[in-house]
Coordinates of C-alpha atoms and ligand atoms in Angstrom, one line a residue:
M18 CA 3.2 19.7 19.6
I19 CA 4.7 20.7 16.3
A20 CA 3.8 17.8 13.9
L21 CA 5.9 18.1 10.9
N22 CA 6.9 14.9 8.0
Q23 CA 9.6 13.5 10.4
T24 CA 12.1 12.6 7.5
G25 CA 11.5 15.6 5.5
Y26 CA 10.9 17.6 2.3
L27 CA 11.7 18.2 -1.2
P28 CA 13.2 21.4 -1.6
A29 CA 11.0 23.2 -3.6
A30 CA 8.2 21.6 -2.2
E31 CA 5.2 23.2 0.1
K32 CA 6.1 22.6 3.9
K33 CA 3.5 23.3 6.5
A34 CA 4.0 22.1 10.2
V35 CA 1.2 22.0 12.3
L36 CA 1.2 23.5 16.1
T37 CA -1.1 22.6 18.9
K38 CA -0.3 25.6 21.4
G39 CA 2.2 28.2 19.7
K40 CA 1.6 30.8 17.0
S41 CA 5.1 32.3 16.5
F42 CA 7.7 29.7 15.2
W43 CA 11.5 29.9 14.4
V44 CA 13.0 27.3 12.1
L45 CA 16.4 26.5 13.4
D46 CA 19.6 24.8 11.2
A47 CA 21.6 22.4 12.5
D48 CA 24.1 25.2 14.6
N49 CA 20.5 26.5 16.3
R50 CA 20.5 29.6 14.5
A51 CA 17.5 30.7 13.1
V52 CA 16.7 31.3 9.7
L53 CA 13.1 31.6 9.8
E54 CA 10.8 33.7 12.3
K55 CA 7.2 34.0 11.2
E56 CA 3.7 33.8 12.7
A57 CA 1.3 30.6 12.2
S58 CA -1.7 31.0 10.3
W59 CA -5.0 30.0 12.6
F60 CA -6.7 27.2 11.5
G61 CA -8.9 26.4 14.5
F62 CA -10.9 23.4 15.7
D63 CA -10.1 20.0 13.6
E64 CA -12.8 17.6 13.9
A65 CA -10.5 14.3 13.4
S66 CA -7.9 15.3 16.1
G67 CA -10.3 17.5 18.3
D68 CA -7.2 19.7 18.5
E69 CA -7.5 23.9 17.6
V70 CA -4.3 24.0 15.4
A71 CA -2.5 26.7 13.6
I72 CA -0.4 26.0 10.4
A73 CA 3.2 26.9 10.0
D74 CA 4.1 27.3 6.9
F75 CA 7.5 27.4 6.0
S76 CA 7.9 26.7 2.2
E77 CA 10.4 30.0 1.4
I78 CA 13.2 27.3 3.5
R79 CA 14.7 25.5 0.5
S80 CA 18.5 24.7 1.5
P81 CA 19.3 21.0 1.6
G82 CA 20.1 20.7 5.5
R83 CA 18.7 19.6 8.9
Y84 CA 16.2 21.6 10.5
R85 CA 14.0 21.5 13.5
L86 CA 11.1 24.3 14.5
R87 CA 10.4 25.6 17.9
D88 CA 7.5 27.7 18.8
E89 CA 6.9 30.7 21.6
N90 CA 6.7 28.2 24.1
G91 CA 9.9 26.5 23.8
E92 CA 7.9 23.5 22.1
E93 CA 10.1 21.7 19.6
S94 CA 9.6 19.5 16.3
C95 CA 11.4 16.6 15.5
T96 CA 14.3 17.5 13.3
F97 CA 13.8 16.9 10.0
E98 CA 15.9 17.3 6.2
I99 CA 15.5 19.0 3.3
S100 CA 17.1 17.4 0.3
E101 CA 16.6 16.6 -3.4
R102 CA 17.3 12.7 -2.2
I103 CA 14.6 13.0 1.1
Y104 CA 12.6 9.9 0.0
R105 CA 14.7 7.7 -1.9
A106 CA 16.3 5.5 0.7
L107 CA 12.6 5.1 2.4
Q108 CA 11.5 4.1 -1.1
K109 CA 14.1 1.2 -1.0
D110 CA 13.2 0.2 2.4
L111 CA 9.5 0.4 1.6
Q112 CA 10.6 -1.9 -1.2
K113 CA 13.1 -4.2 0.6
A114 CA 10.0 -5.0 3.3
F115 CA 8.5 -7.5 0.7
Y116 CA 12.1 -9.4 1.0
Y117 CA 11.6 -9.9 4.1
Q118 CA 7.9 -11.3 3.8
R119 CA 9.2 -13.9 1.9
C120 CA 7.6 -17.7 2.5
G121 CA 9.2 -20.9 2.0
C122 CA 12.7 -19.9 1.4
A123 CA 15.6 -18.8 4.2
L124 CA 16.3 -15.5 4.5
A125 CA 20.2 -15.2 4.1
E126 CA 22.2 -12.4 6.3
Q127 CA 23.7 -10.9 3.3
Y128 CA 20.6 -9.9 2.1
A129 CA 18.5 -9.9 5.5
G130 CA 21.1 -8.8 7.8
V131 CA 19.8 -9.1 11.2
Y132 CA 16.5 -10.3 10.2
T133 CA 17.8 -13.5 9.0
H134 CA 15.5 -16.8 9.7
P135 CA 15.3 -20.3 8.2
A136 CA 13.1 -21.5 5.3
C137 CA 9.4 -21.7 6.4
H138 CA 6.1 -23.5 5.5
T139 CA 7.8 -25.6 2.9
E140 CA 5.1 -28.6 3.6
K141 CA 2.8 -29.3 1.3
A142 CA -0.8 -27.8 2.1
L143 CA -4.0 -29.9 2.3
L144 CA -7.6 -28.9 0.2
W145 CA -10.0 -27.5 2.9
E146 CA -12.5 -28.7 0.6
D147 CA -11.0 -32.5 0.6
N148 CA -7.8 -33.1 3.2
G149 CA -6.9 -36.2 1.4
V150 CA -5.5 -34.1 -1.7
A151 CA -1.9 -32.2 -0.5
K152 CA -0.7 -29.6 -2.7
E153 CA 2.7 -28.0 -3.1
V154 CA 2.2 -24.4 -3.0
S155 CA 5.3 -22.5 -1.1
G156 CA 6.2 -19.1 -1.9
G157 CA 5.1 -15.8 -2.1
W158 CA 5.1 -13.5 0.6
H159 CA 3.3 -13.8 4.2
D160 CA 0.7 -11.1 4.1
A161 CA 0.9 -9.2 6.8
G162 CA 1.7 -9.5 10.7
D163 CA 0.2 -13.4 10.2
Y164 CA 1.5 -16.2 8.1
G165 CA -1.1 -16.6 5.5
R166 CA -1.0 -15.8 1.9
Y167 CA -4.5 -14.4 0.1
I168 CA -4.7 -14.1 -3.5
S169 CA -6.6 -10.6 -3.4
P170 CA -4.5 -8.2 -1.3
A171 CA -1.4 -10.5 -3.1
A172 CA -2.8 -9.4 -7.0
V173 CA -3.4 -5.5 -5.6
A174 CA 0.2 -5.3 -3.6
V175 CA 1.7 -6.7 -7.0
A176 CA -0.5 -4.4 -9.0
H177 CA 0.6 -1.3 -7.2
L178 CA 4.6 -2.0 -7.6
L179 CA 4.1 -3.1 -11.4
Y180 CA 2.0 0.4 -12.1
A181 CA 4.3 2.2 -10.4
F182 CA 7.4 0.5 -12.5
K183 CA 5.6 1.1 -15.6
L184 CA 4.8 4.6 -15.2
F185 CA 8.1 5.8 -13.2
P186 CA 10.9 3.0 -14.0
E187 CA 13.4 5.7 -13.7
S188 CA 12.6 5.3 -9.9
F189 CA 13.4 1.5 -10.0
G190 CA 17.1 1.7 -10.6
E191 CA 18.6 1.1 -7.4
S192 CA 19.6 -2.5 -6.2
V193 CA 17.7 -3.5 -2.9
N194 CA 20.0 -6.5 -2.0
I195 CA 17.9 -9.1 -2.7
P196 CA 19.4 -12.7 -3.9
E197 CA 18.2 -11.7 -7.5
S198 CA 19.8 -8.4 -7.4
G199 CA 22.4 -7.5 -10.4
N200 CA 20.5 -10.5 -12.8
G201 CA 19.5 -7.9 -15.2
V202 CA 16.2 -7.0 -14.0
P203 CA 14.9 -4.2 -12.1
D204 CA 14.8 -5.5 -8.2
I205 CA 11.2 -4.3 -8.3
L206 CA 10.3 -7.2 -10.7
N207 CA 12.8 -9.4 -9.1
E208 CA 10.4 -9.0 -6.0
C209 CA 7.5 -9.3 -7.7
R210 CA 8.0 -12.8 -9.5
Y211 CA 8.5 -14.3 -6.4
E212 CA 5.1 -13.2 -5.4
L213 CA 3.5 -14.3 -8.5
E214 CA 5.2 -17.7 -9.0
W215 CA 3.5 -18.2 -5.8
M216 CA 0.0 -17.0 -7.4
L217 CA 0.8 -19.4 -10.5
K218 CA 0.5 -22.4 -8.0
M219 CA -3.0 -21.4 -6.5
Q220 CA -4.9 -21.6 -9.9
R221 CA -6.9 -24.7 -10.1
E222 CA -7.2 -26.4 -13.9
D223 CA -10.3 -25.4 -14.5
G224 CA -9.0 -21.8 -14.4
G225 CA -10.5 -20.8 -10.6
V226 CA -8.2 -19.4 -8.2
Y227 CA -7.7 -20.5 -4.4
H228 CA -9.2 -17.6 -1.9
K229 CA -6.3 -18.0 0.4
L230 CA -3.8 -20.3 2.0
T231 CA -3.4 -20.0 5.8
S232 CA -3.5 -22.4 8.9
A233 CA -6.7 -23.3 10.1
M234 CA -6.3 -20.5 13.2
H235 CA -3.7 -17.4 12.9
A236 CA -0.2 -18.8 14.6
D237 CA 1.1 -17.8 18.2
F238 CA 3.7 -15.6 18.2
V239 CA 6.8 -17.6 17.0
M240 CA 9.3 -17.4 14.2
P241 CA 8.0 -18.5 10.8
Q242 CA 10.0 -21.3 10.9
E243 CA 8.4 -22.6 14.0
D244 CA 4.8 -22.4 12.7
T245 CA 4.1 -26.1 12.1
S246 CA 0.5 -25.7 11.9
P247 CA -0.6 -27.3 8.7
F248 CA -1.6 -25.1 6.2
Y249 CA -5.1 -25.2 3.9
I250 CA -5.9 -24.2 0.7
F251 CA -9.3 -22.4 1.0
P252 CA -12.3 -22.8 -1.8
V253 CA -12.1 -20.7 -5.1
S254 CA -13.6 -17.2 -5.0
S255 CA -14.7 -15.1 -8.3
M256 CA -13.5 -12.0 -6.6
A257 CA -9.8 -13.9 -6.5
T258 CA -10.3 -15.1 -9.6
A259 CA -11.0 -11.7 -11.1
D260 CA -8.3 -10.1 -9.2
Y261 CA -5.8 -12.6 -10.5
A262 CA -6.3 -12.9 -14.4
A263 CA -6.3 -8.8 -13.7
C264 CA -3.1 -8.8 -12.1
M265 CA -1.3 -11.6 -14.6
A266 CA -2.2 -9.9 -17.8
L267 CA -0.7 -6.4 -16.0
A268 CA 2.4 -9.0 -15.0
A269 CA 2.4 -10.2 -18.8
G270 CA 2.9 -7.0 -20.2
V271 CA 5.4 -5.8 -17.7
Y272 CA 7.8 -9.2 -17.5
R273 CA 7.4 -9.7 -21.7
A274 CA 10.6 -7.5 -22.2
Y275 CA 12.6 -9.7 -19.9
D276 CA 11.4 -13.0 -19.9
E277 CA 9.0 -14.1 -23.0
A278 CA 8.4 -17.6 -21.6
F279 CA 7.1 -15.9 -18.1
A280 CA 5.1 -13.6 -19.7
D281 CA 3.3 -16.4 -21.9
R282 CA 2.4 -18.5 -18.5
L283 CA 1.4 -15.3 -16.9
L284 CA -1.1 -14.2 -19.8
R285 CA -2.2 -18.2 -20.1
A286 CA -3.1 -18.3 -16.5
A287 CA -5.1 -14.6 -17.0
V288 CA -6.9 -16.0 -19.8
S289 CA -7.7 -19.6 -18.0
A290 CA -9.0 -17.1 -15.1
W291 CA -11.2 -15.5 -17.0
G292 CA -12.8 -18.6 -18.8
W293 CA -13.5 -19.4 -15.4
L294 CA -15.3 -16.0 -14.6
E295 CA -17.4 -16.4 -17.8
A296 CA -18.2 -20.0 -16.9
H297 CA -19.4 -18.2 -13.5
P298 CA -21.2 -15.0 -13.7
E299 CA -23.1 -15.2 -10.7
Y300 CA -20.9 -14.2 -7.7
V301 CA -18.9 -16.4 -5.5
G302 CA -17.8 -15.1 -2.5
F303 CA -16.0 -16.6 0.8
H304 CA -16.8 -17.0 4.3
N305 CA -14.5 -18.3 7.0
P306 CA -15.9 -21.9 8.2
S307 CA -16.7 -22.1 11.8
N308 CA -13.3 -23.4 12.7
C309 CA -11.2 -21.0 10.8
N310 CA -10.1 -17.3 12.3
T311 CA -7.4 -16.5 9.5
G312 CA -8.3 -12.8 7.4
E313 CA -11.5 -13.4 5.4
Y314 CA -11.2 -10.7 2.6
D315 CA -15.0 -11.0 2.3
D316 CA -16.3 -8.6 -0.4
D317 CA -19.9 -8.6 -1.1
C318 CA -19.8 -7.5 -4.7
D319 CA -17.2 -8.7 -7.6
R320 CA -17.8 -6.4 -10.7
D321 CA -15.2 -4.1 -9.9
E322 CA -12.9 -6.9 -9.5
R323 CA -14.2 -8.2 -13.1
L324 CA -13.7 -4.8 -14.4
W325 CA -10.4 -4.7 -13.2
A326 CA -9.7 -8.3 -15.3
A327 CA -11.5 -6.8 -18.5
A328 CA -9.5 -3.9 -18.9
E329 CA -6.0 -5.7 -18.1
L330 CA -7.0 -8.6 -20.5
Y331 CA -7.9 -5.8 -23.4
L332 CA -5.2 -3.9 -22.9
E333 CA -2.7 -6.7 -22.9
T334 CA -4.2 -8.9 -25.6
G335 CA -6.6 -6.5 -27.5
E336 CA -9.1 -9.0 -28.0
E337 CA -12.8 -8.4 -28.8
T338 CA -14.5 -10.4 -25.9
Y339 CA -12.3 -8.3 -23.1
Q340 CA -13.8 -5.0 -25.1
K341 CA -17.1 -6.0 -24.9
A342 CA -16.9 -7.2 -21.2
L343 CA -14.8 -3.7 -20.5
E344 CA -17.3 -1.7 -22.1
A345 CA -19.9 -3.4 -20.4
L346 CA -18.5 -3.2 -16.9
G347 CA -17.7 0.2 -17.4
R348 CA -21.0 1.2 -17.8
E349 CA -22.2 -0.1 -14.5
P350 CA -22.6 2.2 -11.2
L351 CA -18.8 1.2 -10.5
G352 CA -16.7 4.1 -8.6
K353 CA -13.7 4.4 -11.0
T354 CA -11.4 5.4 -8.2
D355 CA -10.6 3.1 -4.7
F356 CA -7.0 1.1 -5.0
G357 CA -7.8 -1.1 -2.1
W358 CA -8.5 -4.8 -2.1
T359 CA -12.5 -4.5 -1.6
D360 CA -13.2 -2.0 -4.5
V361 CA -10.5 -2.4 -7.1
S362 CA -12.5 -0.4 -9.7
G363 CA -9.9 2.3 -9.6
L364 CA -7.3 -0.2 -10.8
A365 CA -9.3 -0.4 -13.7
S366 CA -9.1 3.5 -14.6
M367 CA -5.2 2.8 -13.3
A368 CA -4.5 0.6 -16.3
V369 CA -6.7 2.2 -18.9
L370 CA -5.2 5.7 -18.1
A371 CA -1.5 4.2 -17.5
A372 CA -1.6 2.4 -21.0
D373 CA -3.3 5.5 -22.9
Y374 CA -0.4 7.3 -21.1
L375 CA 2.5 5.2 -22.2
Q376 CA 0.7 4.0 -25.2
T377 CA 1.2 0.5 -24.6
A378 CA -2.4 -0.9 -25.2
K379 CA -2.4 -3.2 -28.1
K380 CA -5.6 -1.7 -29.8
A381 CA -6.8 2.0 -29.3
I382 CA -9.1 2.3 -26.1
P383 CA -12.4 3.5 -26.7
E384 CA -13.0 7.2 -26.3
K385 CA -15.7 6.9 -24.1
L386 CA -14.2 4.5 -21.6
L387 CA -11.0 6.9 -21.6
K388 CA -13.3 10.2 -21.2
D389 CA -15.2 7.8 -18.4
F390 CA -12.1 6.9 -16.0
R391 CA -10.1 10.1 -16.7
E392 CA -13.2 12.1 -15.5
A393 CA -14.0 9.9 -12.4
V394 CA -10.4 10.2 -11.5
L395 CA -10.5 13.9 -11.5
A396 CA -13.5 14.6 -10.2
E397 CA -12.3 12.5 -7.2
A398 CA -8.6 14.7 -7.1
G399 CA -10.7 17.6 -6.8
R400 CA -12.9 16.2 -4.1
L401 CA -9.5 15.1 -2.1
V402 CA -7.9 18.5 -2.3
K403 CA -10.9 19.8 -0.5
Q404 CA -11.1 17.4 1.8
S405 CA -7.3 18.0 2.5
E406 CA -8.3 21.9 2.8
S407 CA -11.1 21.2 5.3
C408 CA -8.4 18.8 7.8
G409 CA -6.4 21.0 10.4
Y410 CA -3.4 18.3 9.6
L411 CA -4.0 18.8 5.8
V412 CA -4.9 15.2 5.0
A413 CA -7.6 14.1 2.7
M414 CA -9.2 12.6 5.3
A415 CA -12.6 13.0 6.7
P416 CA -13.4 11.8 10.5
G417 CA -15.5 8.7 8.9
D418 CA -12.0 7.5 7.0
Y419 CA -10.6 6.3 9.8
V420 CA -11.2 2.7 9.4
W421 CA -9.1 -0.4 10.5
G422 CA -5.6 0.3 8.3
S423 CA -6.5 3.9 7.7
N424 CA -3.0 4.7 6.3
M425 CA -3.9 2.9 3.5
V426 CA -7.0 5.0 2.6
V427 CA -4.2 7.8 3.0
L428 CA -1.8 6.4 0.7
N429 CA -4.2 5.3 -2.1
R430 CA -4.9 8.7 -2.3
G431 CA -1.9 9.9 -2.4
M432 CA -1.8 7.5 -5.5
L433 CA -4.9 8.7 -6.9
L434 CA -3.4 12.2 -6.7
A435 CA -0.5 11.5 -8.3
L436 CA -1.9 9.8 -10.9
A437 CA -4.2 12.9 -11.8
A438 CA -0.7 15.2 -11.5
L439 CA 0.5 12.8 -14.2
L440 CA -2.9 13.4 -16.5
T441 CA -2.6 17.1 -16.2
G442 CA -0.5 19.9 -16.3
G443 CA 0.7 23.4 -15.4
E444 CA -1.1 24.9 -12.1
E445 CA -3.4 21.9 -11.6
K446 CA -0.7 19.4 -11.8
A447 CA 1.3 21.4 -9.4
L448 CA -2.0 21.7 -6.8
Y449 CA -2.5 17.8 -7.3
E450 CA 1.2 16.6 -6.4
R451 CA 1.2 19.3 -3.9
V452 CA -2.1 17.6 -2.3
A453 CA -0.5 13.8 -2.5
L454 CA 2.5 15.2 -1.1
R455 CA 0.6 16.1 1.9
Q456 CA -0.4 12.3 2.5
L457 CA 3.3 11.5 2.4
H458 CA 3.5 14.4 5.6
Y459 CA 0.8 13.0 7.3
L460 CA 2.1 9.1 7.1
L461 CA 5.7 10.6 8.2
G462 CA 4.5 12.8 11.4
T463 CA 2.4 15.5 10.3
N464 CA -0.2 14.2 12.6
A465 CA -2.2 14.4 15.5
A466 CA -0.4 10.9 17.0
G467 CA 2.9 13.0 16.7
Y468 CA 4.1 9.4 14.8
S469 CA 5.9 8.7 12.0
Y470 CA 3.9 5.4 10.6
V471 CA 7.1 3.9 8.9
T472 CA 9.2 2.2 10.9
G473 CA 13.0 3.5 11.1
Y474 CA 11.9 6.8 9.5
G475 CA 11.8 9.8 11.8
E476 CA 12.6 10.6 15.8
N477 CA 9.3 9.4 16.9
A478 CA 8.3 6.5 14.5
C479 CA 6.4 3.7 15.5
R480 CA 8.8 0.5 16.6
H481 CA 6.7 -1.9 17.9
P482 CA 4.3 -3.2 14.6
H483 CA 1.9 -6.3 15.2
N484 CA 4.4 -8.5 12.9
R485 CA 5.1 -11.9 14.8
P486 CA 8.9 -12.1 13.0
T487 CA 9.3 -8.3 14.6
E488 CA 8.1 -9.5 18.0
C489 CA 9.7 -13.0 18.0
D490 CA 13.3 -12.0 17.1
G491 CA 14.9 -11.0 19.9
I492 CA 15.8 -7.8 18.1
E493 CA 15.3 -4.4 19.7
L494 CA 14.3 -2.2 16.5
P495 CA 11.8 -3.9 13.4
M496 CA 13.1 -3.8 10.3
P497 CA 13.0 -0.1 8.8
G498 CA 10.3 0.8 5.9
W499 CA 7.0 -0.9 7.2
V500 CA 3.9 1.1 7.4
S501 CA 1.8 0.8 10.4
G502 CA -2.1 0.1 9.5
G503 CA -2.5 3.6 11.7
P504 CA -5.7 5.0 13.5
F505 CA -9.1 3.4 13.8
R506 CA -11.8 5.1 15.0
T507 CA -13.4 2.2 16.6
P508 CA -10.5 0.0 17.5
C509 CA -11.4 -3.9 18.3
D510 CA -8.1 -5.5 19.6
E511 CA -8.2 -6.0 23.4
T512 CA -5.2 -3.9 24.3
A513 CA -6.8 -1.2 22.4
V514 CA -10.3 -1.3 23.5
R515 CA -8.5 -1.3 27.1
S516 CA -6.6 1.7 26.6
I517 CA -8.6 3.8 24.2
P518 CA -11.0 5.6 25.9
Q519 CA -14.1 6.3 24.1
G520 CA -14.8 9.1 22.4
T521 CA -11.1 9.4 21.5
P522 CA -11.3 11.5 18.0
P523 CA -10.3 9.3 15.1
M524 CA -7.0 10.4 14.3
K525 CA -5.5 9.6 17.4
C526 CA -7.1 6.0 17.7
Y527 CA -3.3 4.8 17.8
L528 CA -1.1 2.9 20.1
D529 CA 2.6 1.9 19.1
H530 CA 1.8 -1.7 20.5
A531 CA 2.9 -5.0 19.2
M532 CA -0.6 -6.6 20.5
C533 CA -2.6 -3.9 18.7
Y534 CA -3.6 -5.9 15.4
S535 CA -6.4 -3.4 14.7
L536 CA -4.1 -0.1 14.8
N537 CA -0.5 -1.3 14.3
E538 CA -0.2 -4.1 12.1
I539 CA 1.9 -4.5 8.7
T540 CA 0.6 -5.6 5.5
I541 CA 2.2 -5.7 1.7
Y542 CA -0.7 -3.8 0.6
W543 CA -0.2 -1.4 2.8
N544 CA 3.4 -0.7 1.6
S545 CA 2.9 -1.0 -2.0
P546 CA 0.9 1.9 -2.2
A547 CA 4.1 3.9 -0.2
V548 CA 6.3 2.5 -3.0
F549 CA 3.9 4.0 -5.8
L550 CA 3.7 7.3 -4.0
T551 CA 7.7 7.9 -3.1
A552 CA 8.3 6.4 -6.5
Y553 CA 6.6 9.6 -8.3
F554 CA 8.6 11.8 -6.2
N555 CA 11.7 10.1 -6.9
R556 CA 11.7 10.6 -10.4
S557 CA 14.1 12.8 -11.0
Ligands
9MR20 O1 -7.2 -4.9 6.7 C1 -8.1 -5.5 6.3 C2 -9.1 -4.6 7.0 O2 -9.5 -4.1 6.2 C3 -10.1 -5.3 7.5 O3 -11.0 -4.5 8.1 C4 -9.9 -6.5 8.6 C5 -10.6 -7.2 9.1 O4 -11.2 -8.0 8.0 O5 -8.8 -7.6 8.3 C6 -7.5 -6.4 7.7 O6 -6.6 -7.8 6.9 C7 -6.2 -8.3 8.0 C8 -6.0 -10.0 7.5 O7 -7.9 -10.7 7.4 C9 -5.6 -10.7 7.8 N1 -4.2 -10.3 7.6 C10 -3.5 -8.7 8.5 C11 -4.9 -8.0 7.7 C12 -4.2 -6.9 8.4 O8 -4.6 -6.5 9.5
ZN21 ZN1 6.3 -18.6 6.0

């Protein structure tokens, strides 16, 4: 196999393919002419894939065009492109995917093309703790291939998108053709508002935020409008409340330039959630009741969520209470480099470092904090550079990192490297950018499974994501722009367990099968870091 980025490369970027058989290779242009003949350099055994590999460096090919690689055994790669605009359409489709997740409204043909459907899940939902109480909580995005809506993953996905917009506004100028397009507000903010309006409905009078809104059991494979099972509002958790506080404070700052009244509502919601957290300093967790099997998003620690909330509230208000909380939580032993829903302490770093970079904090950020966050991010970036060098496919992943939704780990690491690049200059910056791009190259095909993990992107892109509408709509191809969860070293869905032999190397534990929810699902928070990463590289 010749694995490479099946979408393609920026002209000036590093370009490396991975060969599992050959060593000599040719780069062929669209007219089949060899434009480069070279030897790949031997890497040897790669643990995560179990492959013996050689790395073909063809970075010197810079002219825009379509190409493919061939090795001395006649093996050929997928066709790819070199272009200054190579990740533009990709970013737009990654963003558009959120529109397709909209719940509670019809997806009209004008925006959804063939993927239209009538409004879904418009009935009131019942409080799990008291079925006599019904509330109007429609809206928001379906979380994933299921129809649930969960606060923590929602807050994290919105935050990724808003940080991307804050840091790289120039990458969000184009319309993605959604109902609000052309209203004078960038579409990324129009889309996030759809989720934020729903989140606002999920807060209780006392400031606490409900953990999730789902049916008791996952829906069968039916279109969303056909899922008429009752929806329940599950109890408040401290994790959901803190994630919510952080996201709302961040959003208040972003939307203020467009809609003052909306920004005020967001900030009030954030402050009230913080009030609940102060009244409940102890951890309030969430576990599924025994008669419920929808997503749990359980997390045994809420200190990182509180840290992120304190950071965003301080940056947005400049108030002393939040500064004190931020300083105290900042001294706790938290990683400060993770961007996923379990550990959001990296989002506190993102918040503080972005505000410092953009000079948007209401009051000065304490020097010590700034230094700690910066050091944590740069130390992790350095570690990831080494990790990438020790992988035959150049992705910054150790064999043990192939967890459920491993592509999120890949992308969150790409995000961290992009942030590190933003904070540095010269050689160091160039190095972080190079390694950040390698995460995208892996996602789009430079991997041992040989797949591009984004639907619609690449000759061998996944086509059967675990997504209810995709399975039920009778349309052959899924909508483009969905990131699949990717390889999982210990897959746990029935189809995968039956089909993937024990001992398969982690990077190859993947199947493009609609029933493989532990390998091939889609989620809002697997697409959001991909938007961040592509937006970084679409700045000019
Ligand atoms: O993304 C989640 C992953 O990190 C967990 O290991 C897994 C099992 O708890 O759950 C994943 O989240 C799923 C959620 O529970 C329900 N919606 C679909 C999500 C993606 O598979
Ligand atoms: Zn719905």
